[in-house]
Amino acid sequence: MKIYFSGSIRGGQEDAEIYKQIIDELKKYGNVLTEHIGSKVQDTNLSDEEIHDRDLKWVMEADVVVAEVTTPSLGVGYEIGRAAEFNKPIICLYRKDGKKQVSAMIAGCSQVKSFEYSKIEDTKQILAEQFRDINKDWRNINYLKDGSPVQVKAYNCLTKLGILDSLAEYNPTLTGTIPIGISVKESDLDIACRFFDADRFERVVESIYGKQKDFKIEQKEKAGYWVVVANFKYEGFDIEIYGSAYPVVAQNSYRHMLIEDRILKLLGEDFNKEVVKLKETGVKTEPAFADLLNLEGDPFNELLKLESYSDREIKKLWK
């Protein structure tokens, strides 16, 4: 795994030792492309243009971007913006400082996971928890082959349908409850996609799957943005293809699946059974989690807030 670490160089040299310790921790998970950021002595032989081109190439090559954003930096903000553009997982770390606040453009970006820390030991726990999820490639459905009977059936269905290959340019990713093992009889196969042209995406999907049983497709506005939704039946499954202009990793269905998978692993079999029990009575997945964890407010939004919780904090929610 290639990791791009970003930190303020020209304005944050007092944090160089902190950068170095974070980089040393990141080496446990892969090859850190920007190890030099942890040094107080920087290479000054390159021009600004050469530095820009080199670093942008590294951002494009990276599998994940990790940034320490305590010290405000135009360069770090630019790198995070480009990483979001390239659909990279982004982790931001910051120390609480009464004189400084993390930019709303970072804290408010759905593609960025931001975590506050007070000591370097905190970052080790944060990174361990985040890389546990990152290292699993949800786009590759081979994990279904060794799963439950429903997961094996889903694997065979999707493989026969060829949907992940046919829509490869749209980064199709299976989301929902079947991947994380809490499906019920009514659960469908949800395929999240990212498009750049809604009309073309609709034409492509209809040309490939338009003859499937009960096929329908529509474009509509949802939560302030435009989506394309197709539904049809195949091999005993209801299948939904959901396209959005947002990267798949930033779409709520994907984010909900990841946080739900993390919660299920943390809270164990008893919690899993309680979730399934509620779902079998007709309760939707996110409301089921919210009910069991005593989350108040909109269950869909409240569940996403748990992304920034530590494992210990999540465990405290389950009494």
Coordinates of C-alpha atoms in Angstrom, one line a residue:
M1 CA 0.0 0.0 0.0
K2 CA 1.3 3.5 -0.9
I3 CA 0.6 6.2 1.6
Y4 CA 0.9 9.9 1.0
F5 CA 1.5 11.8 4.3
S6 CA 0.9 15.6 4.2
G7 CA 1.9 18.2 6.8
S8 CA 2.8 21.8 6.8
I9 CA 6.5 22.1 5.8
R10 CA 7.2 25.8 5.6
G11 CA 4.9 26.9 8.4
G12 CA 4.9 23.8 10.6
Q13 CA 8.6 22.9 11.2
E14 CA 8.0 22.9 15.0
D15 CA 5.8 19.9 14.3
A16 CA 8.5 18.0 12.3
E17 CA 9.1 15.5 15.2
I18 CA 5.4 14.8 15.4
Y19 CA 5.3 14.3 11.7
K20 CA 8.2 11.8 12.0
Q21 CA 6.5 9.8 14.7
I22 CA 3.3 9.6 12.6
I23 CA 5.2 8.6 9.5
D24 CA 7.0 5.9 11.5
E25 CA 3.6 4.5 12.5
L26 CA 2.3 4.7 9.0
K27 CA 5.3 2.5 7.8
K28 CA 3.5 -0.4 9.5
Y29 CA 0.8 -0.2 6.9
G30 CA 2.7 0.5 3.8
N31 CA 5.2 2.6 1.9
V32 CA 5.2 6.3 2.9
L33 CA 5.9 8.3 -0.3
T34 CA 6.6 11.5 1.6
E35 CA 8.9 10.4 4.4
H36 CA 11.0 13.6 4.0
I37 CA 8.2 15.6 5.6
G38 CA 9.3 14.2 9.0
S39 CA 12.7 15.9 8.6
K40 CA 13.5 19.4 9.7
V41 CA 16.0 19.7 6.7
Q42 CA 14.2 19.8 3.4
D43 CA 15.5 19.4 -0.1
T44 CA 15.8 22.8 -1.6
N45 CA 17.3 21.8 -4.9
L46 CA 13.8 21.5 -6.6
S47 CA 11.9 24.4 -8.1
D48 CA 8.3 25.1 -6.9
E49 CA 7.0 23.6 -10.2
E50 CA 9.1 20.5 -9.8
I51 CA 7.8 20.0 -6.2
H52 CA 4.2 20.5 -7.3
D53 CA 4.5 18.0 -10.1
R54 CA 6.3 15.4 -8.0
D55 CA 3.9 15.6 -5.1
L56 CA 0.8 15.6 -7.3
K57 CA 2.1 12.4 -9.0
W58 CA 2.6 10.9 -5.6
V59 CA -1.0 11.8 -4.5
M60 CA -2.3 10.1 -7.7
E61 CA -0.3 7.0 -7.0
A62 CA -1.2 6.8 -3.3
D63 CA -3.8 4.4 -2.0
V64 CA -4.6 6.6 1.0
V65 CA -3.8 10.2 2.1
V66 CA -3.0 11.0 5.7
A67 CA -2.7 14.6 6.7
E68 CA -1.7 16.4 10.0
V69 CA -3.7 19.6 9.7
T70 CA -3.1 21.3 13.1
T71 CA -0.9 24.0 11.4
P72 CA -3.0 25.7 8.6
S73 CA -1.3 25.3 5.2
L74 CA -2.5 26.2 1.7
G75 CA -0.3 23.4 0.4
V76 CA -1.8 20.7 2.6
G77 CA -5.3 22.0 1.8
Y78 CA -4.5 21.8 -1.9
E79 CA -3.2 18.3 -1.6
I80 CA -6.4 17.2 0.3
G81 CA -8.5 18.8 -2.4
R82 CA -6.7 17.0 -5.2
A83 CA -6.9 13.7 -3.2
A84 CA -10.6 14.1 -2.9
E85 CA -10.8 14.8 -6.6
F86 CA -8.9 11.5 -7.3
N87 CA -11.3 9.6 -5.0
K88 CA -8.7 8.7 -2.4
P89 CA -9.5 7.8 1.2
I90 CA -8.4 10.8 3.4
I91 CA -7.6 10.8 7.1
C92 CA -6.9 14.1 8.8
L93 CA -5.3 14.4 12.3
Y94 CA -5.3 17.5 14.4
R95 CA -4.5 18.7 17.9
K96 CA -6.9 20.9 19.7
D97 CA -5.5 24.4 19.8
G98 CA -7.5 27.4 21.2
K99 CA -5.8 29.7 18.6
K100 CA -6.4 27.5 15.6
Q101 CA -9.4 25.7 14.2
V102 CA -9.6 23.1 11.4
S103 CA -11.0 24.7 8.2
A104 CA -14.7 24.0 7.6
M105 CA -13.7 22.9 4.1
I106 CA -11.8 20.0 5.7
A107 CA -14.1 19.2 8.6
G108 CA -17.2 19.5 6.4
C109 CA -16.0 17.4 3.5
S110 CA -17.7 14.1 3.4
Q111 CA -14.7 12.4 1.8
V112 CA -12.4 13.4 4.8
K113 CA -12.4 11.6 8.1
S114 CA -11.1 14.0 10.7
F115 CA -9.8 13.0 14.2
E116 CA -8.6 15.0 17.1
Y117 CA -5.7 13.8 19.2
S118 CA -3.8 15.1 22.2
K119 CA -0.8 12.8 22.3
I120 CA 1.0 10.7 19.7
E121 CA -0.4 7.5 21.3
D122 CA -3.8 8.6 20.2
T123 CA -2.8 8.7 16.6
K124 CA -1.6 5.1 16.8
Q125 CA -5.0 3.9 17.8
I126 CA -6.8 6.1 15.3
L127 CA -4.6 4.8 12.4
A128 CA -5.0 1.2 13.5
E129 CA -8.7 1.5 13.5
Q130 CA -8.8 3.3 10.1
F131 CA -6.4 1.1 8.3
R132 CA -8.3 -2.0 9.4
D133 CA -11.2 -0.8 7.2
I134 CA -9.1 0.6 4.4
N135 CA -7.1 -2.6 3.9
K136 CA -10.3 -4.4 2.9
D137 CA -11.2 -3.9 -0.7
W138 CA -15.0 -3.8 -0.8
R139 CA -14.9 -3.5 -4.6
N140 CA -13.6 -7.0 -4.9
I141 CA -16.5 -9.4 -4.1
N142 CA -14.3 -12.4 -3.6
Y143 CA -14.9 -12.1 0.1
L144 CA -18.4 -13.3 -0.5
K145 CA -17.3 -16.7 -1.7
D146 CA -16.3 -17.9 1.7
G147 CA -19.3 -16.3 3.5
S148 CA -22.8 -17.3 4.4
P149 CA -25.1 -19.2 2.0
V150 CA -26.8 -15.8 1.1
Q151 CA -23.4 -14.2 0.5
V152 CA -22.3 -17.2 -1.7
K153 CA -25.6 -16.9 -3.6
A154 CA -25.0 -13.1 -4.1
Y155 CA -21.5 -13.8 -5.4
N156 CA -22.8 -16.3 -7.9
C157 CA -25.5 -13.9 -9.0
L158 CA -23.3 -10.9 -9.5
T159 CA -20.6 -13.0 -11.2
K160 CA -23.1 -14.4 -13.6
L161 CA -24.6 -11.0 -14.3
G162 CA -21.2 -9.5 -14.8
I163 CA -22.3 -6.2 -13.4
L164 CA -19.0 -5.2 -11.8
D165 CA -17.2 -5.7 -15.1
S166 CA -19.9 -4.2 -17.3
L167 CA -20.0 -1.0 -15.2
A168 CA -16.3 -0.9 -14.3
E169 CA -15.8 2.7 -15.4
Y170 CA -18.3 3.8 -12.7
N171 CA -16.5 2.1 -9.8
P172 CA -19.4 -0.2 -9.0
T173 CA -19.3 -1.4 -5.3
L174 CA -21.7 -3.7 -3.5
T175 CA -23.2 -2.0 -0.4
G176 CA -25.9 -2.7 2.0
T177 CA -26.5 -5.5 4.5
I178 CA -25.5 -8.6 2.5
P179 CA -21.8 -7.8 2.5
I180 CA -21.7 -7.4 6.3
G181 CA -23.8 -10.4 7.1
I182 CA -27.0 -9.0 8.5
S183 CA -29.3 -9.5 5.6
V184 CA -32.9 -10.7 5.9
K185 CA -35.2 -12.3 3.4
E186 CA -36.2 -9.0 1.8
S187 CA -32.6 -7.6 1.5
D188 CA -31.5 -6.7 -2.0
L189 CA -28.2 -6.2 -3.8
D190 CA -27.3 -2.5 -3.9
I191 CA -24.7 -1.4 -6.3
A192 CA -23.3 2.1 -5.8
C193 CA -21.7 3.9 -8.7
R194 CA -20.2 7.2 -9.6
F195 CA -21.0 9.0 -12.9
F196 CA -19.8 12.2 -14.5
D197 CA -22.7 12.3 -17.0
A198 CA -26.1 11.2 -15.7
D199 CA -27.7 10.9 -19.1
R200 CA -24.9 8.7 -20.4
F201 CA -24.9 6.5 -17.3
E202 CA -28.6 6.0 -17.7
R203 CA -28.2 5.0 -21.3
V204 CA -25.4 2.6 -20.5
V205 CA -27.3 0.9 -17.7
E206 CA -30.5 0.6 -19.7
S207 CA -28.6 -0.8 -22.8
I208 CA -27.1 -3.6 -20.6
Y209 CA -29.9 -4.4 -18.2
G210 CA -33.0 -3.0 -19.8
K211 CA -34.4 -6.4 -20.7
Q212 CA -34.1 -7.9 -17.2
K213 CA -37.3 -8.7 -15.3
D214 CA -39.2 -5.7 -13.9
F215 CA -36.5 -3.3 -15.1
K216 CA -37.1 0.4 -14.5
I217 CA -34.8 3.4 -14.3
E218 CA -35.2 7.0 -13.4
Q219 CA -33.3 10.2 -12.7
K220 CA -34.3 12.3 -9.7
E221 CA -33.2 14.7 -7.1
K222 CA -32.3 13.3 -3.7
A223 CA -31.0 15.4 -0.8
G224 CA -30.2 18.2 -3.1
Y225 CA -28.2 16.3 -5.7
W226 CA -29.0 14.4 -8.9
V227 CA -29.0 10.6 -8.9
V228 CA -29.9 7.8 -11.4
V229 CA -31.6 4.7 -9.9
A230 CA -32.2 1.4 -11.8
N231 CA -34.1 -1.6 -10.4
F232 CA -34.6 -5.1 -11.7
K233 CA -34.8 -8.8 -10.6
Y234 CA -32.2 -11.4 -11.3
E235 CA -31.5 -14.9 -9.9
G236 CA -33.9 -14.4 -7.0
F237 CA -32.5 -11.0 -5.9
D238 CA -33.9 -7.5 -6.2
I239 CA -31.1 -5.5 -7.6
E240 CA -30.6 -1.7 -7.4
I241 CA -28.0 0.3 -9.3
Y242 CA -27.5 3.7 -7.7
G243 CA -25.5 6.3 -9.5
S244 CA -24.4 9.6 -8.1
A245 CA -21.8 12.3 -9.0
Y246 CA -20.2 11.7 -5.6
P247 CA -17.4 9.2 -5.3
V248 CA -18.6 5.9 -4.0
V249 CA -16.5 6.2 -0.8
A250 CA -18.4 9.5 -0.1
Q251 CA -21.9 8.1 -0.7
N252 CA -23.9 7.4 2.4
S253 CA -24.7 3.8 1.5
Y254 CA -21.0 3.0 1.5
R255 CA -20.2 5.0 4.6
H256 CA -23.1 3.4 6.4
M257 CA -21.9 0.0 5.5
L258 CA -18.4 0.6 6.7
I259 CA -19.4 2.0 10.1
E260 CA -22.0 -0.7 10.5
D261 CA -19.4 -3.4 9.8
R262 CA -17.1 -1.8 12.3
I263 CA -19.8 -1.7 15.0
L264 CA -20.8 -5.3 14.3
K265 CA -17.2 -6.5 14.7
L266 CA -16.7 -4.5 17.9
L267 CA -20.0 -5.4 19.6
G268 CA -20.1 -9.1 18.7
E269 CA -22.6 -11.8 18.0
D270 CA -25.2 -10.8 20.6
F271 CA -25.5 -7.3 19.0
N272 CA -25.6 -8.7 15.5
K273 CA -28.5 -11.0 16.5
E274 CA -30.4 -8.0 18.0
V275 CA -29.9 -6.0 14.7
V276 CA -31.2 -8.9 12.6
K277 CA -34.2 -9.4 15.0
L278 CA -35.2 -5.8 14.6
K279 CA -34.8 -6.0 10.8
E280 CA -37.0 -9.1 10.7
T281 CA -39.8 -7.0 12.2
G282 CA -39.6 -4.5 9.4
V283 CA -37.2 -2.0 10.9
K284 CA -34.7 -0.5 8.5
T285 CA -31.0 -1.1 9.1
E286 CA -29.9 2.4 10.2
P287 CA -32.9 2.9 12.6
A288 CA -32.2 -0.6 14.0
F289 CA -28.6 0.4 14.9
A290 CA -29.7 3.8 16.2
D291 CA -32.3 2.1 18.5
L292 CA -29.9 -0.4 19.9
L293 CA -27.2 2.3 20.5
N294 CA -29.6 4.8 21.9
L295 CA -28.8 7.4 19.2
E296 CA -31.2 10.4 19.2
G297 CA -32.1 12.3 16.1
D298 CA -32.0 11.3 12.5
P299 CA -30.6 7.7 12.6
F300 CA -29.0 8.0 9.2
N301 CA -27.0 11.2 10.2
E302 CA -26.3 10.1 13.7
L303 CA -24.8 6.8 12.6
L304 CA -22.4 8.7 10.3
K305 CA -21.2 10.7 13.3
L306 CA -19.8 7.5 14.8
E307 CA -17.1 7.4 12.1
S308 CA -15.0 9.7 14.3
Y309 CA -15.6 7.6 17.4
S310 CA -12.9 5.4 18.8
D311 CA -13.5 1.7 19.4
R312 CA -13.7 2.4 23.1
E313 CA -16.4 5.1 22.6
I314 CA -18.5 2.8 20.4
K315 CA -18.3 0.0 22.9
K316 CA -19.7 2.3 25.6
L317 CA -22.9 2.9 23.5
W318 CA -23.9 -0.8 23.8
K319 CA -25.2 -1.5 27.3

